[in-house]
mmCIF file of C-alpha atoms in Angstrom:
data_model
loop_
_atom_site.group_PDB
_atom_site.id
_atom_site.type_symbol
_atom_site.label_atom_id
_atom_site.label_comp_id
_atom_site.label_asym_id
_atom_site.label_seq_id
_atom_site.Cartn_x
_atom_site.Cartn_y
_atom_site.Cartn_z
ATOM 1 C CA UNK A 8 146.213 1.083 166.658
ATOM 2 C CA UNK A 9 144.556 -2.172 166.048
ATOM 3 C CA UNK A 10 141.605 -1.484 163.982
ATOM 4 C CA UNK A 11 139.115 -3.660 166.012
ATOM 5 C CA UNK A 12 139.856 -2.816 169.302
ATOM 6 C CA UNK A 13 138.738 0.960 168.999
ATOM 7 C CA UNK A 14 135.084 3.026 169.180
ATOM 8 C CA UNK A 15 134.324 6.547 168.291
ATOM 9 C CA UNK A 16 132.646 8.183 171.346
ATOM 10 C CA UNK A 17 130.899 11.431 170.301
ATOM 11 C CA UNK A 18 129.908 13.484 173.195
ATOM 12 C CA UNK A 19 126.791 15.481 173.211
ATOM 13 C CA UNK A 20 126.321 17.063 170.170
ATOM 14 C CA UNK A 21 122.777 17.563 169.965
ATOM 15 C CA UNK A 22 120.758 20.488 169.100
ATOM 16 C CA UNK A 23 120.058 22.354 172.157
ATOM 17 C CA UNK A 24 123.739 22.747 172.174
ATOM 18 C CA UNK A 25 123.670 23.724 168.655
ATOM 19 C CA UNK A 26 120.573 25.761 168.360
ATOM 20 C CA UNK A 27 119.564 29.094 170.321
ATOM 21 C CA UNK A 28 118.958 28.103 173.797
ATOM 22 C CA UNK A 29 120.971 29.366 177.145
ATOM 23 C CA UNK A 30 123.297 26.262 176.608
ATOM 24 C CA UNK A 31 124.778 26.905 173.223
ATOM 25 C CA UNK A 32 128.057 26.210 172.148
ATOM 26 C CA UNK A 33 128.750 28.787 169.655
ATOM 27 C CA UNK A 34 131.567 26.998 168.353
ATOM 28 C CA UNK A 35 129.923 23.674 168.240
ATOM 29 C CA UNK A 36 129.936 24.108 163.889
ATOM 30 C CA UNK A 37 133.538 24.607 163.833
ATOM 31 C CA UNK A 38 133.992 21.229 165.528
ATOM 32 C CA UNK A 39 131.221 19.812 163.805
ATOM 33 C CA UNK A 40 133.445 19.200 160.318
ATOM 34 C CA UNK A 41 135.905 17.000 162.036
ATOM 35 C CA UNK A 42 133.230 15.051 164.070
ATOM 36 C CA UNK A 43 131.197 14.112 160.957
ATOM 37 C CA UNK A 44 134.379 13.238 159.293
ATOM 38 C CA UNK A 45 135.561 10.591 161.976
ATOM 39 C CA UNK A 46 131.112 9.000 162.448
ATOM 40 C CA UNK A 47 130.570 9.472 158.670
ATOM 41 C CA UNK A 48 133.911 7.067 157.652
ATOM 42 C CA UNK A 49 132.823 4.912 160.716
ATOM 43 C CA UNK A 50 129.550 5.012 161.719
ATOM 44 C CA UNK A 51 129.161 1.211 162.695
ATOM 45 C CA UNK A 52 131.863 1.850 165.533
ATOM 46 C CA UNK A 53 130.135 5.135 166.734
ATOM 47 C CA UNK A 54 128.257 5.736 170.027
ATOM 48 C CA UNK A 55 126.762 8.959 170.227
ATOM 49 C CA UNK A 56 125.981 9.973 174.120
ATOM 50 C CA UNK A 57 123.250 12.535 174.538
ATOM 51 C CA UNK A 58 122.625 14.595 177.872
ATOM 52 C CA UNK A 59 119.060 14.164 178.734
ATOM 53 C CA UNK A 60 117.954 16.845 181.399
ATOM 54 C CA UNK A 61 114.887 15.942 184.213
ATOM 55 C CA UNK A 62 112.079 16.453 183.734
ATOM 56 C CA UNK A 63 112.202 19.015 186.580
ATOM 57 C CA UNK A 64 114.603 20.196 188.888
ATOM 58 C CA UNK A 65 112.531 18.184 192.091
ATOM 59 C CA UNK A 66 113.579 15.063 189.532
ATOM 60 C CA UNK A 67 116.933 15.338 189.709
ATOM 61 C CA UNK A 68 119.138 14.067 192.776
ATOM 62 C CA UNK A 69 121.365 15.888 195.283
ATOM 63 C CA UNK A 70 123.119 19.164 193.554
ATOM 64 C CA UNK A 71 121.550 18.181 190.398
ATOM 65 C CA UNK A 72 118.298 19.624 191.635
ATOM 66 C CA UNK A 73 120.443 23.160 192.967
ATOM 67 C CA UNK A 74 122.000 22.889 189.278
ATOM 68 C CA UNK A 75 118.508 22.479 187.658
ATOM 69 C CA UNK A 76 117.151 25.406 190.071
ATOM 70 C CA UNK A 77 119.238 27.409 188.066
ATOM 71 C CA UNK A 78 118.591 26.152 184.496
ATOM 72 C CA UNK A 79 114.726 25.085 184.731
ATOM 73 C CA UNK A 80 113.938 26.469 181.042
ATOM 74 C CA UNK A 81 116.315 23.226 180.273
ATOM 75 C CA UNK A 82 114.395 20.887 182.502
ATOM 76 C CA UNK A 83 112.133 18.059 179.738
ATOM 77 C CA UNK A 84 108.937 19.884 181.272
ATOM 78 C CA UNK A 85 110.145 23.528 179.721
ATOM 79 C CA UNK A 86 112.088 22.156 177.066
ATOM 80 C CA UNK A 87 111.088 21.581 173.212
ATOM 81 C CA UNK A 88 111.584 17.943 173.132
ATOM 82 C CA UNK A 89 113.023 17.357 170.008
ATOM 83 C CA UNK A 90 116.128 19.790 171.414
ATOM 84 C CA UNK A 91 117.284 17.069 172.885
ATOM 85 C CA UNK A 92 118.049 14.778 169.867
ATOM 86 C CA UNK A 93 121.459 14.955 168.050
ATOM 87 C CA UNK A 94 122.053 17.669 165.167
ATOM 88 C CA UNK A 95 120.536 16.211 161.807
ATOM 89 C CA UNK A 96 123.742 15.439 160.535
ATOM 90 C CA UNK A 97 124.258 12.930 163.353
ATOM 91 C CA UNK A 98 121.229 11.850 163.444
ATOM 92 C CA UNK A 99 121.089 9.879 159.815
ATOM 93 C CA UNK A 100 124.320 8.137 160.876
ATOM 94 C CA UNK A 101 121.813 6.339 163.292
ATOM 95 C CA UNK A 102 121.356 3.011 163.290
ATOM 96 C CA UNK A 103 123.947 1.666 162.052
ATOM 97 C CA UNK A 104 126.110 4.383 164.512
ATOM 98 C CA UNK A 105 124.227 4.188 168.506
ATOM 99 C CA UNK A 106 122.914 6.855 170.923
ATOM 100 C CA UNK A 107 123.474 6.467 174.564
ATOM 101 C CA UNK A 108 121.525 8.601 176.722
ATOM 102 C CA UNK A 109 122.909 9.856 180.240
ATOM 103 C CA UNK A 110 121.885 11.913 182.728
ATOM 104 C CA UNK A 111 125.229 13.102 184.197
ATOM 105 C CA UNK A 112 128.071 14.547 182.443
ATOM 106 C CA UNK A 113 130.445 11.105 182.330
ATOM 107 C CA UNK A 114 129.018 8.170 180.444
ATOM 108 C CA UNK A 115 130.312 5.982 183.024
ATOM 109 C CA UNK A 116 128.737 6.241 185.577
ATOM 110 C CA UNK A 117 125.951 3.464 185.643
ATOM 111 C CA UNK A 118 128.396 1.133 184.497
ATOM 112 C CA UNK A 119 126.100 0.362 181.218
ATOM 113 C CA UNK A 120 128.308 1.401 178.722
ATOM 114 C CA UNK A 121 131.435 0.000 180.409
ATOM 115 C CA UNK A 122 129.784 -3.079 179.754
ATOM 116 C CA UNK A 123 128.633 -2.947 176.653
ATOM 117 C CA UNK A 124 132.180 -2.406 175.548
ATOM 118 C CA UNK A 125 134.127 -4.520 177.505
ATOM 119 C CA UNK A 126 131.945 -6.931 175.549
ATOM 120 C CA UNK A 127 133.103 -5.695 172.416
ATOM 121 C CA UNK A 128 136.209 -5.976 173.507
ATOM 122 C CA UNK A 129 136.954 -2.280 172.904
ATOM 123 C CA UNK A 130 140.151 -0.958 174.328
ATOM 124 C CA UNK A 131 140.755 2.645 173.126
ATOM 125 C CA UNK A 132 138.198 5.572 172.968
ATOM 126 C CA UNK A 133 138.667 8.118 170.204
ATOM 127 C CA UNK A 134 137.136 11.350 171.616
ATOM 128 C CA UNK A 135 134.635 14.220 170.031
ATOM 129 C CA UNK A 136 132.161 16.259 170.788
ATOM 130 C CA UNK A 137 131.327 19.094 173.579
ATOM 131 C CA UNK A 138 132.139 20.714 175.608
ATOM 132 C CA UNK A 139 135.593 19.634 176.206
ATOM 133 C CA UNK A 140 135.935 21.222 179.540
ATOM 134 C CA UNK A 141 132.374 19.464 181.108
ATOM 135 C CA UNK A 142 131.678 16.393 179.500
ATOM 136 C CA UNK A 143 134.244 15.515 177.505
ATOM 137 C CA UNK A 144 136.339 15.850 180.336
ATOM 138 C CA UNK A 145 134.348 13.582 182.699
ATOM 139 C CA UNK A 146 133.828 11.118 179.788
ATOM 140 C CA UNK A 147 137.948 11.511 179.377
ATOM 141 C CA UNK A 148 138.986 10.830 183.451
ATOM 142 C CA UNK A 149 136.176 8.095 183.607
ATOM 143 C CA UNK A 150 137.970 6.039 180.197
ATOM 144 C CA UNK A 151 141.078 6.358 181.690
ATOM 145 C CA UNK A 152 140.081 5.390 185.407
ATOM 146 C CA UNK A 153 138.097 2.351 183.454
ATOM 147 C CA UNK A 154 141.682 1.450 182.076
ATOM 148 C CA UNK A 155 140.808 2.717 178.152
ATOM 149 C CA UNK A 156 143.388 4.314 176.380
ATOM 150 C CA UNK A 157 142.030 7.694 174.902
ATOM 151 C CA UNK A 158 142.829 9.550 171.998
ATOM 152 C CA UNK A 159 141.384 13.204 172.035
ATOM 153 C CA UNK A 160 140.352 14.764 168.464
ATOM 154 C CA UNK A 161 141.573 18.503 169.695
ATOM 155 C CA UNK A 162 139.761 19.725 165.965
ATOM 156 C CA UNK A 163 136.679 18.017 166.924
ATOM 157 C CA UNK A 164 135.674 18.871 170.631
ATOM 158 C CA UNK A 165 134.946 22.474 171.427
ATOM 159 C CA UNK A 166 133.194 24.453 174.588
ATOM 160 C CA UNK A 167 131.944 27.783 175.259
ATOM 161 C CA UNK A 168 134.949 29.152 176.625
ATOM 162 C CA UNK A 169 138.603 29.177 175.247
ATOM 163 C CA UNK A 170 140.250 29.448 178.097
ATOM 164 C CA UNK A 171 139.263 26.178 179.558
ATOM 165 C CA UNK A 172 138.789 24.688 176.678
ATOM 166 C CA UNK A 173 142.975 25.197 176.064
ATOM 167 C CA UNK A 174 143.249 24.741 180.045
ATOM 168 C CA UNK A 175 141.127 20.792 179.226
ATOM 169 C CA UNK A 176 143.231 19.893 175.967
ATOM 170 C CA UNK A 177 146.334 20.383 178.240
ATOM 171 C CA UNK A 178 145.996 18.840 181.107
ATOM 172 C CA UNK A 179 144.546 15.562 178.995
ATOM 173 C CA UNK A 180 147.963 15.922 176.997
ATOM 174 C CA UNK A 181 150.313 16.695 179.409
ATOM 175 C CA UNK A 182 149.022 14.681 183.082
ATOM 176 C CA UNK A 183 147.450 12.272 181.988
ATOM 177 C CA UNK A 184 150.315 11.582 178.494
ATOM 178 C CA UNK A 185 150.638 8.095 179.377
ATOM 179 C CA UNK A 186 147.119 7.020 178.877
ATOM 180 C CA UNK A 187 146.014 10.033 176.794
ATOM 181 C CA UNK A 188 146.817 11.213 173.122
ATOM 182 C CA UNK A 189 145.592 14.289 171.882
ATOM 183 C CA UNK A 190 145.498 14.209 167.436
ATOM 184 C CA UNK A 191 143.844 15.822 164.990
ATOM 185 C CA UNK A 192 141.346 14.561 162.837
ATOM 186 C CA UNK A 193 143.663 14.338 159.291
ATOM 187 C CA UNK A 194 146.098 12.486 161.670
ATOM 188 C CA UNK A 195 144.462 10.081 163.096
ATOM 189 C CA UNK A 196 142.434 9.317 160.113
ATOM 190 C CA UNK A 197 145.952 8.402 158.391
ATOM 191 C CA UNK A 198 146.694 6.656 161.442
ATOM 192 C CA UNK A 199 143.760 4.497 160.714
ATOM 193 C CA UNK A 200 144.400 3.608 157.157
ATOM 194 C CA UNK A 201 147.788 2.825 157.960
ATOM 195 C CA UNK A 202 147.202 0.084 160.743
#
C-alpha cells in the first residue's frame, strides 16, 4: 500500500449510536478499540462522517420522510443536539482528523467528498465504524463504484445485528474480492509500517 495514497474513513460513530437512544449499537465499544487505534496513529488522514437526521420528518425527501415517520424522537427537533456529535474519544482527534456530515447513509452521494479526495489524490479507503450492514455498506458499494480500492477493518465496524453484520463482511470479501479486502486492525497496521 503506498502510504500517501490512502485515508481512514470512520463511519458514524457518534454518540446517539453509542449512548441510550432507540438507535444504539450495543456493540459499538467493542469496535471502538480498533477504530481509535487506526484515527489515533493517523489522525491527519482521518475523515470522520456523521449522520445528521432532519430536523423533522416533513424535512426530509421522498422515503426519508416515511423513514423519519417512524423514528421522529431522532428527528434534530426531538433530539438532544449534542447526540449527534462523535463519541469524546473521536472527537479530540478533531482538527487535525475531519468530520463530514451527511444526510443519507453513503458519503457519496453529493459528490463533495469524492472531490475532496480525488484532490488529494487518495486511492484506497480503509473502512471503520457502524453499522456495517447500513452505512458502512453504502459507504463500501459507493468507494468501489467511485473506482477506490477498499480495505474493510472487520475488528473495527460493528451493527446491531450479527447476522447481517457476518452476512455484510462476506459479501464485501467474497463479491466484491477484487476491489475489496477485508483485515484486521493488528494486520493492517503492520501492513502500514511495512510499506
Amino acid at each position: 500500500m503506498l502510504t500517501a495514497k490512502w485515508l481512514h474513513l470512520c463511519v458514524d460513530v457518534q454518540r446517539m449510536f453509542a449512548e441510550n437512544t432507540p438507535w444504539r449499537v450495543s456493540w459499538m465499544p467493542k469496535a471502538l478499540d480498533g477504530i481509535l487505534e487506526v484515527a489515533s496513529r493517523f489522525p491527519e488522514r482521518t475523515v470522520f462522517t456523521r449522520f445528521i437526521p432532519p430536523p423533522s420528518s416533513a424535512d426530509a425527501p421522498g422515503m426519508w420522510s416515511t423513514y423519519y415517520e417512524k423514528w421522529p424522537m431522532m428527528t434534530r427537533t426531538r433530539l438532544e443536539p449534542a447526540l449527534v456529535d462523535l463519541v469524546s474519544d473521536l472527537q479530540r482527534l478533531v482538527p487535525p482528523a475531519r468530520i463530514f456530515d451527511k444526510a443519507t447513509y453513503s458519503p457519496w452521494t453529493n459528490g463533495r467528498l469524492h472531490s475532496i479526495l480525488s484532490q488529494q489524490g487518495i486511492g484506497t479507503i480503509v473502512l471503520t465504524g457502524g453499522e456495517t450492514d447500513v452505512c458502512v455498506l453504502a459507504a463500501a458499494l459507493g468507494a468501489i463504484d467511485l473506482g477506490y480500492k477498499v480495505i474493510l477493518l472487520k475488528d473495527a465496524v460493528c451493527s446491531t445485528a450479527d447476522h447481517t453484520h457476518d452476512a455484510a463482511v462476506e459479501l464485501l470479501g467474497g463479491r466484491f474480492s477484487v476491489q475489496v479486502e477485508i483485515m484486521l486492525v493488528e494486520q493492517w497496521l503492520s501492513s502500514v509500517q511495512r510499506s
